[in-house]
PDB file of C-alpha atoms in Angstrom:
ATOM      1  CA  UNK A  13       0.000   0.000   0.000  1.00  0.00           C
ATOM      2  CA  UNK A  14       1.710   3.575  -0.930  1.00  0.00           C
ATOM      3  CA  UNK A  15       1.992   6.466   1.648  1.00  0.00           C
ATOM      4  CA  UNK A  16      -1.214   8.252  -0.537  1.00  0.00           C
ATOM      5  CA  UNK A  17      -3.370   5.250  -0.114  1.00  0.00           C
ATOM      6  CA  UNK A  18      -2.157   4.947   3.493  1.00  0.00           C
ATOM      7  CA  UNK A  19      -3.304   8.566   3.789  1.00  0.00           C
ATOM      8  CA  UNK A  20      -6.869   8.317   2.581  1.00  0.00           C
ATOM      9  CA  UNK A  21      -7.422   4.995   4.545  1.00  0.00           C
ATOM     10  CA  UNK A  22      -6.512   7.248   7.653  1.00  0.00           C
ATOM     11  CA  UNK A  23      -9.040   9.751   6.396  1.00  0.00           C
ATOM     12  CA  UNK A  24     -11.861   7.428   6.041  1.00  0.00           C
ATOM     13  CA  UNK A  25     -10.748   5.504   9.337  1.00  0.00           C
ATOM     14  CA  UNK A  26     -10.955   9.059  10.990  1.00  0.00           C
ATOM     15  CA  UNK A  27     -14.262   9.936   9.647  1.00  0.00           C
ATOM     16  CA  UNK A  28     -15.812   6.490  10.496  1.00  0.00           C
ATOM     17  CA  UNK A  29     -14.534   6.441  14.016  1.00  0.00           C
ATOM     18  CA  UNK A  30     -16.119   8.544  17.407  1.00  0.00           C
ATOM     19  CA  UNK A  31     -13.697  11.085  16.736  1.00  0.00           C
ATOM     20  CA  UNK A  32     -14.008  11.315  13.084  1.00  0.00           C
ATOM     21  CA  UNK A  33     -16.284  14.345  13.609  1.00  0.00           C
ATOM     22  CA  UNK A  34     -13.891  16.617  15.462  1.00  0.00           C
ATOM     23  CA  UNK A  35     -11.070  15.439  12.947  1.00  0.00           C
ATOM     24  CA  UNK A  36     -13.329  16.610   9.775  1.00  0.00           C
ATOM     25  CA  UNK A  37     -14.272  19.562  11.687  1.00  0.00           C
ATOM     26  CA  UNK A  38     -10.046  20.500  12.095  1.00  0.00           C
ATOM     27  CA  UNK A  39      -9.955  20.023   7.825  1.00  0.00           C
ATOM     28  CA  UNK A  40     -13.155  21.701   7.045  1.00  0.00           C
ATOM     29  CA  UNK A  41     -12.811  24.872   9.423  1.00  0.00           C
ATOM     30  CA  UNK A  42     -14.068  28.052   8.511  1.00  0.00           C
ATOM     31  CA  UNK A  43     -16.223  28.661  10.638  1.00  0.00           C
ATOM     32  CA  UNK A  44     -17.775  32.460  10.320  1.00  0.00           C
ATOM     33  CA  UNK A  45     -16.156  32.498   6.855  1.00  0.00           C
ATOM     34  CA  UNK A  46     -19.307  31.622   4.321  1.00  0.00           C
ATOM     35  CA  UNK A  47     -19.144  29.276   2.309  1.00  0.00           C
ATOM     36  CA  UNK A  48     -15.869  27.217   0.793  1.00  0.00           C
ATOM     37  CA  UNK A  49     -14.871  27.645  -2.825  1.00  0.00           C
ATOM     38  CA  UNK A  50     -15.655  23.770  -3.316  1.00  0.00           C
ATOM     39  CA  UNK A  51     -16.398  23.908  -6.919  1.00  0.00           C
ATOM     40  CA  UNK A  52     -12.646  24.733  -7.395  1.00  0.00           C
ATOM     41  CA  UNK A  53     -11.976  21.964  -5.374  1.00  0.00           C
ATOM     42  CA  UNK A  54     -10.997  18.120  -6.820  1.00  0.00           C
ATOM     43  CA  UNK A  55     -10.069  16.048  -4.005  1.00  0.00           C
ATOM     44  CA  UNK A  56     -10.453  12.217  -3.772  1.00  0.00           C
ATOM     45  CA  UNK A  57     -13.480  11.017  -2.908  1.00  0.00           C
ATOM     46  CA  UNK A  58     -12.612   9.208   0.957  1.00  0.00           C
ATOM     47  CA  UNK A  59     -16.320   7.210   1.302  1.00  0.00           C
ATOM     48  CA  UNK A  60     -18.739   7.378   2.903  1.00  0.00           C
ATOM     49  CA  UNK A  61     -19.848   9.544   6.272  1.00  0.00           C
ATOM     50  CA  UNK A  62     -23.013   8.558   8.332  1.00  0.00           C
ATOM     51  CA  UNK A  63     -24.271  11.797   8.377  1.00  0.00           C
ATOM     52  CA  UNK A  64     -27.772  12.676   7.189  1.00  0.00           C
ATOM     53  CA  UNK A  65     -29.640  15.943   6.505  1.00  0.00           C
ATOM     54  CA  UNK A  66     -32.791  15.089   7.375  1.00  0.00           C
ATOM     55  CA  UNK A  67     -35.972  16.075   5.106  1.00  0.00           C
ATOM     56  CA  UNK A  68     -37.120  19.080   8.330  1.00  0.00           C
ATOM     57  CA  UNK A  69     -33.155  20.035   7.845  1.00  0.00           C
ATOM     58  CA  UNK A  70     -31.715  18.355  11.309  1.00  0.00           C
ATOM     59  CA  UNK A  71     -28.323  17.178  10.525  1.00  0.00           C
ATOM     60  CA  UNK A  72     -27.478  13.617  12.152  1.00  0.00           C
ATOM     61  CA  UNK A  73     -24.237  12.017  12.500  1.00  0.00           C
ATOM     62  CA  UNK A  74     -23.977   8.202  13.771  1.00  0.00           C
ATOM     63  CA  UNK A  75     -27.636   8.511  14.454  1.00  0.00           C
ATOM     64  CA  UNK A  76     -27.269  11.426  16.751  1.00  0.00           C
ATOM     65  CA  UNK A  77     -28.680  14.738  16.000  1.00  0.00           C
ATOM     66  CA  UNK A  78     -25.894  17.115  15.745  1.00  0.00           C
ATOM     67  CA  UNK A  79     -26.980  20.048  18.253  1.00  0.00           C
ATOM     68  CA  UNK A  80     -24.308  22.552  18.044  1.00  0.00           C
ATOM     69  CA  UNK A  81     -25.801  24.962  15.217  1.00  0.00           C
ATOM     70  CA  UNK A  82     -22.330  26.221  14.720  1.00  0.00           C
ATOM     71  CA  UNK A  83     -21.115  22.846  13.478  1.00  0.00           C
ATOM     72  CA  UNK A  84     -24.111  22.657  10.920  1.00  0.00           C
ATOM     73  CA  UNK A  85     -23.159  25.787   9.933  1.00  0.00           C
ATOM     74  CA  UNK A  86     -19.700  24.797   9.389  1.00  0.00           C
ATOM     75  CA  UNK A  87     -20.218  21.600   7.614  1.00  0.00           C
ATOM     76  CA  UNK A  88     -22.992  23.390   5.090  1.00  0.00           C
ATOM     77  CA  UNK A  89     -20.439  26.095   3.955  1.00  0.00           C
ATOM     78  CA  UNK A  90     -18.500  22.947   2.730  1.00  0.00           C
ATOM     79  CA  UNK A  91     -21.428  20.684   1.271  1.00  0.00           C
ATOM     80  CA  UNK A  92     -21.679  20.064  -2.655  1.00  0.00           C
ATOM     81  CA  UNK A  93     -23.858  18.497  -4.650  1.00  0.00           C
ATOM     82  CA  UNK A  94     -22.368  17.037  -8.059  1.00  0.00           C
ATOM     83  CA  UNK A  95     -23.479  15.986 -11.145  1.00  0.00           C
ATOM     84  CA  UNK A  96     -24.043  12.256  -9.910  1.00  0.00           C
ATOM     85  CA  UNK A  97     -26.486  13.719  -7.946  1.00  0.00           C
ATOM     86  CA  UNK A  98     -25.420  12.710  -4.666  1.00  0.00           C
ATOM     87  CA  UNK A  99     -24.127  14.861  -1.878  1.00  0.00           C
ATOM     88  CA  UNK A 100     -21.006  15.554  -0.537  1.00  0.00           C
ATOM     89  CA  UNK A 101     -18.733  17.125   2.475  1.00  0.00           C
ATOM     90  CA  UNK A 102     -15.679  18.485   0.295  1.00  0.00           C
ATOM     91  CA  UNK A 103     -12.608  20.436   2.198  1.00  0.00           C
ATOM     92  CA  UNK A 104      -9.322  20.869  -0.161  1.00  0.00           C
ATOM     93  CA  UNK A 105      -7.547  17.218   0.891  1.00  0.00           C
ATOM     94  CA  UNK A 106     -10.837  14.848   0.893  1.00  0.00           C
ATOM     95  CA  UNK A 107     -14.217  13.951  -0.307  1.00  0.00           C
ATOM     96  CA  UNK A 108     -16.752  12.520   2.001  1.00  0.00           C
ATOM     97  CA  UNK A 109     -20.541  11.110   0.632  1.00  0.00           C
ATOM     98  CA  UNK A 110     -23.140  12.338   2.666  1.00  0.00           C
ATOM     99  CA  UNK A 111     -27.154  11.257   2.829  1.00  0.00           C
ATOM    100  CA  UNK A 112     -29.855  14.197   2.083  1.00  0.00           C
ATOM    101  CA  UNK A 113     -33.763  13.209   2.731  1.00  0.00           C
ATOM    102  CA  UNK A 114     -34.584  15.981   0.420  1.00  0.00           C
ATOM    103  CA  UNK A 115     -32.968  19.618   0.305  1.00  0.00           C
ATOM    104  CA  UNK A 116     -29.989  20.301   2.279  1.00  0.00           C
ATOM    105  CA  UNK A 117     -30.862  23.601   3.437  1.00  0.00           C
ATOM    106  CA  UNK A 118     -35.135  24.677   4.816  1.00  0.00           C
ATOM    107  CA  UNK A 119     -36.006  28.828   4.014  1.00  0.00           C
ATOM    108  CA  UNK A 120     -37.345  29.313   7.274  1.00  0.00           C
ATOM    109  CA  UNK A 121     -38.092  33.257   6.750  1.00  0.00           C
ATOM    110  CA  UNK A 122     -38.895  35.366   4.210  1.00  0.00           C
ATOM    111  CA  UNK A 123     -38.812  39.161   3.412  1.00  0.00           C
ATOM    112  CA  UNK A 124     -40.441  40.734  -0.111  1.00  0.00           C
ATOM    113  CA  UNK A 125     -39.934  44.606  -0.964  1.00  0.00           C
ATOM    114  CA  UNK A 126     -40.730  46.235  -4.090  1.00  0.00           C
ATOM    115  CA  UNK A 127     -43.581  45.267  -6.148  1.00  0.00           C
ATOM    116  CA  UNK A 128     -43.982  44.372 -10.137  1.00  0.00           C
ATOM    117  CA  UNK A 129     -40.858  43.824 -11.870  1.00  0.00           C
ATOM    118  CA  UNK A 130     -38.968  45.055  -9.440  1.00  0.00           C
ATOM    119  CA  UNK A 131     -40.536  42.775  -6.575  1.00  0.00           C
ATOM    120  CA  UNK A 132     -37.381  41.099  -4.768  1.00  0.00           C
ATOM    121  CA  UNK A 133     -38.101  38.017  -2.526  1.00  0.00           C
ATOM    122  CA  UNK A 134     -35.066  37.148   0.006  1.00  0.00           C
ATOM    123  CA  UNK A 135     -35.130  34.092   1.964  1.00  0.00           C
ATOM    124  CA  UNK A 136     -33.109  33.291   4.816  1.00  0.00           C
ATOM    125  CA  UNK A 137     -31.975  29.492   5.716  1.00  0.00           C
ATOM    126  CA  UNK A 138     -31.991  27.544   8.884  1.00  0.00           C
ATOM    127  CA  UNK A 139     -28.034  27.870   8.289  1.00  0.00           C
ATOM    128  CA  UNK A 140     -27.697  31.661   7.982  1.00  0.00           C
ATOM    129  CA  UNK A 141     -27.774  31.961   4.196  1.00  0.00           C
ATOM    130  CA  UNK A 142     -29.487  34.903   2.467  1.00  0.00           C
ATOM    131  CA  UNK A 143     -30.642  33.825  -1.141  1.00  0.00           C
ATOM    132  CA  UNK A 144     -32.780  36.465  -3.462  1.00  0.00           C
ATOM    133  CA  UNK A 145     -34.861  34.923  -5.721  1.00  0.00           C
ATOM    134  CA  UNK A 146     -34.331  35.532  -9.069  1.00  0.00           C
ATOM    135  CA  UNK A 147     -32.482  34.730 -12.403  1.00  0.00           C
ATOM    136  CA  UNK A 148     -29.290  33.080 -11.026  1.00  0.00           C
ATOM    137  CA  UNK A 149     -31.616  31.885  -7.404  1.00  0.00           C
ATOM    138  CA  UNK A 150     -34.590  30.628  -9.376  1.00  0.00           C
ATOM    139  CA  UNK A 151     -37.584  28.802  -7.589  1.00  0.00           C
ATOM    140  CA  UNK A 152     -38.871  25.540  -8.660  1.00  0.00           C
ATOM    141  CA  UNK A 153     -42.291  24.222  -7.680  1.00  0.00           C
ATOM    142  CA  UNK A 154     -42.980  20.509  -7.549  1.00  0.00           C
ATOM    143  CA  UNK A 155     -46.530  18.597  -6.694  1.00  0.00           C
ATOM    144  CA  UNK A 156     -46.378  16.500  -3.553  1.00  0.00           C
ATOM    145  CA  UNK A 157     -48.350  13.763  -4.563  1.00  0.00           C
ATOM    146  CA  UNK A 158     -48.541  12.191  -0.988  1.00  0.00           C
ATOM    147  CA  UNK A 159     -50.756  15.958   0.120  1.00  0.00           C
ATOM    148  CA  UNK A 160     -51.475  17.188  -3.507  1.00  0.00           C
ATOM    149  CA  UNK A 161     -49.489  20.026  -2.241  1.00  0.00           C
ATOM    150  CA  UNK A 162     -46.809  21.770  -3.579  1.00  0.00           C
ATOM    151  CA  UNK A 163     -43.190  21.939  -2.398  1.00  0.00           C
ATOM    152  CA  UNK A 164     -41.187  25.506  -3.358  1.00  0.00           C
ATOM    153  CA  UNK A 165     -37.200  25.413  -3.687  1.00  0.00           C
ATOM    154  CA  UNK A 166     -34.998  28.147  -3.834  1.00  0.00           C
ATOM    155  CA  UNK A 167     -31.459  27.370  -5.087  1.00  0.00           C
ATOM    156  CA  UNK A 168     -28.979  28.664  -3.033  1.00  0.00           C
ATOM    157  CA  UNK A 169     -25.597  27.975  -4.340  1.00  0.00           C
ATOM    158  CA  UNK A 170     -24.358  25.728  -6.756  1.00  0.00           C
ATOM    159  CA  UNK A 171     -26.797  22.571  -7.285  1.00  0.00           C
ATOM    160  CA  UNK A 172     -27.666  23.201  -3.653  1.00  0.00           C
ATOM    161  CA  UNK A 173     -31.645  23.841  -2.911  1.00  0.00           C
ATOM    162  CA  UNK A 174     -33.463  25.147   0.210  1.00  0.00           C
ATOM    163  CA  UNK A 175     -37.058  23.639   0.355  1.00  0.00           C
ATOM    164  CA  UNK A 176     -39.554  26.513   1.277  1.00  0.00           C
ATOM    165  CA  UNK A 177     -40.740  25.745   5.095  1.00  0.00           C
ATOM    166  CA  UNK A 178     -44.078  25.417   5.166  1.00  0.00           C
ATOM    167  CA  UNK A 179     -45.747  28.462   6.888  1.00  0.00           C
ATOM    168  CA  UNK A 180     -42.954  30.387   4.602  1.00  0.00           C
ATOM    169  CA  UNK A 181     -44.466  28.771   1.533  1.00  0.00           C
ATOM    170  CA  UNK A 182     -48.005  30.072   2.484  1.00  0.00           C
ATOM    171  CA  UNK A 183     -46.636  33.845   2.788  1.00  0.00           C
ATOM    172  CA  UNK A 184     -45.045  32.836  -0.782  1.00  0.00           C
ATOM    173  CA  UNK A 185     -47.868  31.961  -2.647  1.00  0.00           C
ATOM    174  CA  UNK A 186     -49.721  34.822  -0.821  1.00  0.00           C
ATOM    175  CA  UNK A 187     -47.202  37.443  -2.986  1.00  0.00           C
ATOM    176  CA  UNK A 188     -48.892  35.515  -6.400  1.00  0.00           C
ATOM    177  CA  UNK A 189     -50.527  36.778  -9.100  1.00  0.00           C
ATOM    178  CA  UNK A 190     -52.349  35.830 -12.738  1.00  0.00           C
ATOM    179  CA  UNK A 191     -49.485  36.097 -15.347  1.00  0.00           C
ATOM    180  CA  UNK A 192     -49.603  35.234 -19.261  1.00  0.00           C
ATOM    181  CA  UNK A 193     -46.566  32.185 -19.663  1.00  0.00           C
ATOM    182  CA  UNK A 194     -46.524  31.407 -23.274  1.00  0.00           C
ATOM    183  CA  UNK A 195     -50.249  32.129 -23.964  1.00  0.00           C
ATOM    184  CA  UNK A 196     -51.053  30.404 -20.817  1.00  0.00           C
ATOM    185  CA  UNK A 197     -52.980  31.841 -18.095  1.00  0.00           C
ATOM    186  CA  UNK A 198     -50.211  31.001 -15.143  1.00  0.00           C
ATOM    187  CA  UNK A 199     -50.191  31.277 -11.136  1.00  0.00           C
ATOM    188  CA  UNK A 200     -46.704  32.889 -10.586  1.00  0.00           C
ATOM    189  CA  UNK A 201     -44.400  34.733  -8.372  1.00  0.00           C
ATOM    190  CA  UNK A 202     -42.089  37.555  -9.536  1.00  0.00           C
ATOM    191  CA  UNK A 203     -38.762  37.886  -8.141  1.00  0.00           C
ATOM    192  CA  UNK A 204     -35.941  40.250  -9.585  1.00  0.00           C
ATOM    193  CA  UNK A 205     -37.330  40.869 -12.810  1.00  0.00           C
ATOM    194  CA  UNK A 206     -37.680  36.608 -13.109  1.00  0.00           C
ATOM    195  CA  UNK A 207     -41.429  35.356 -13.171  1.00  0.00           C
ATOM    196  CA  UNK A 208     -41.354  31.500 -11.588  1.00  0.00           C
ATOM    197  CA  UNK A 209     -44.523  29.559 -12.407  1.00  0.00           C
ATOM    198  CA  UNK A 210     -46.746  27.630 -10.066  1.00  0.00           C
ATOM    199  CA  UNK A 211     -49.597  26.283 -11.282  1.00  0.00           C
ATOM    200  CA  UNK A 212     -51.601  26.932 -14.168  1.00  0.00           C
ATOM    201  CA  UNK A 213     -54.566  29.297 -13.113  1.00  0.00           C
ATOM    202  CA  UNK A 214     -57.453  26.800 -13.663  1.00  0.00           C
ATOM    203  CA  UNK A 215     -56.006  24.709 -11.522  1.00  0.00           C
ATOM    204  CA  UNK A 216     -55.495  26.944  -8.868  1.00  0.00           C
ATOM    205  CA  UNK A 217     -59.383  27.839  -9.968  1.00  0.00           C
ATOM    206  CA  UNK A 218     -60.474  24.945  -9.094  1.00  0.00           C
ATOM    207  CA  UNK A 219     -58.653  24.189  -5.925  1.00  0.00           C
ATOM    208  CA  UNK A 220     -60.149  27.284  -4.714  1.00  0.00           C
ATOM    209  CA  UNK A 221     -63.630  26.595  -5.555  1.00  0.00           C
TER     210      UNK A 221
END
């Protein structure tokens, strides 16, 4: 075995083991930084971490919820999502797999000034971010077939999403309005000049009725 295959058995050993937390934490640390510059980063990939964002955005590791909000915060500003698309925990020496429920991130608040085109919607995370909807932060809506609800996303950086919490998501759809989308009659949001679909009209219509 060579002294670089020696190295990331050590990694993985560390990150498997009761002190593999504290030992990612010492690699990963930048902690009231923002987020890492991970897309710039290509380490190897070191396996996988038992850690788990779960889908109401509590972050678990060895079964144990992780309670120290400045360690989430920590370990978000160096998450990444890839084109495979799994998750990961990426710092400039390793690559760690990590398991997401749903969205790594939950808007928990939201603030909207202006109005018309120049309506700007902010959101902030349950990590501290502060993502404006718009062009380059659109939203996404997708049915929730188990309600018949609808689940808002936000992307905040990179392939990384924030699902809209859901008292957050009924202030949302409370800042909607009727807008023509390709000759379609469309429920829709506006957010820095960006219009984001939800729902055709009619259906909304009929919902209501």
């Amino acid at each position: 075995m060579t002294e670089h295959d020696e190295h990331r058995q050590q990694s993985l050993t560390q990150a498997t083991e009761a002190r593999g937390l504290e030992a990612l934490i010492s690699r990963a640390a930048r902690a009231g930084k923002g987020a890492a510059p991970v897309e710039r980063w290509n380490p190897d990939f070191c396996g996988d971490l038992d850690m788990e964002i779960k889908a109401d955005g509590t972050w678990f590791y060895l079964g144990t919820p992780i309670g120290r909000m400045p360690l989430v915060q920590l370990f978000s500003s160096v998450l990444r999502k890839d084109a495979d698309g799994r998750t990961y925990l990426v710092t400039p020496v390793e690559k760690v797999g990590i398991r997401v429920a749903d969205a790594p991130f939950i808007a928990v608040e939201m603030d909207v000034s202006g109005s018309g085109d120049e309506q700007i919607i902010t959101f902030r995370t349950n990590v501290g971010d502060v993502v404006e909807a718009g062009p380059e932060r659109p939203l996404r809506f997708v049915d929730e077939n188990e309600t018949g609800g609808l689940k808002p996303y936000v992307l905040v950086r990179g392939r990384l999403e924030a699902l809209v919490g859901r008292p957050v998501m009924y202030e949302l759809v409370g800042h909607g309005e009727e807008i023509e989308i390709g000759g379609e009659a469309m429920f829709a949001v506006r957010s820095k000049g960006a219009v984001f679909p939800i729902m055709p009209a009619d259906q909304l219509k009929r919902l209501s009725a």
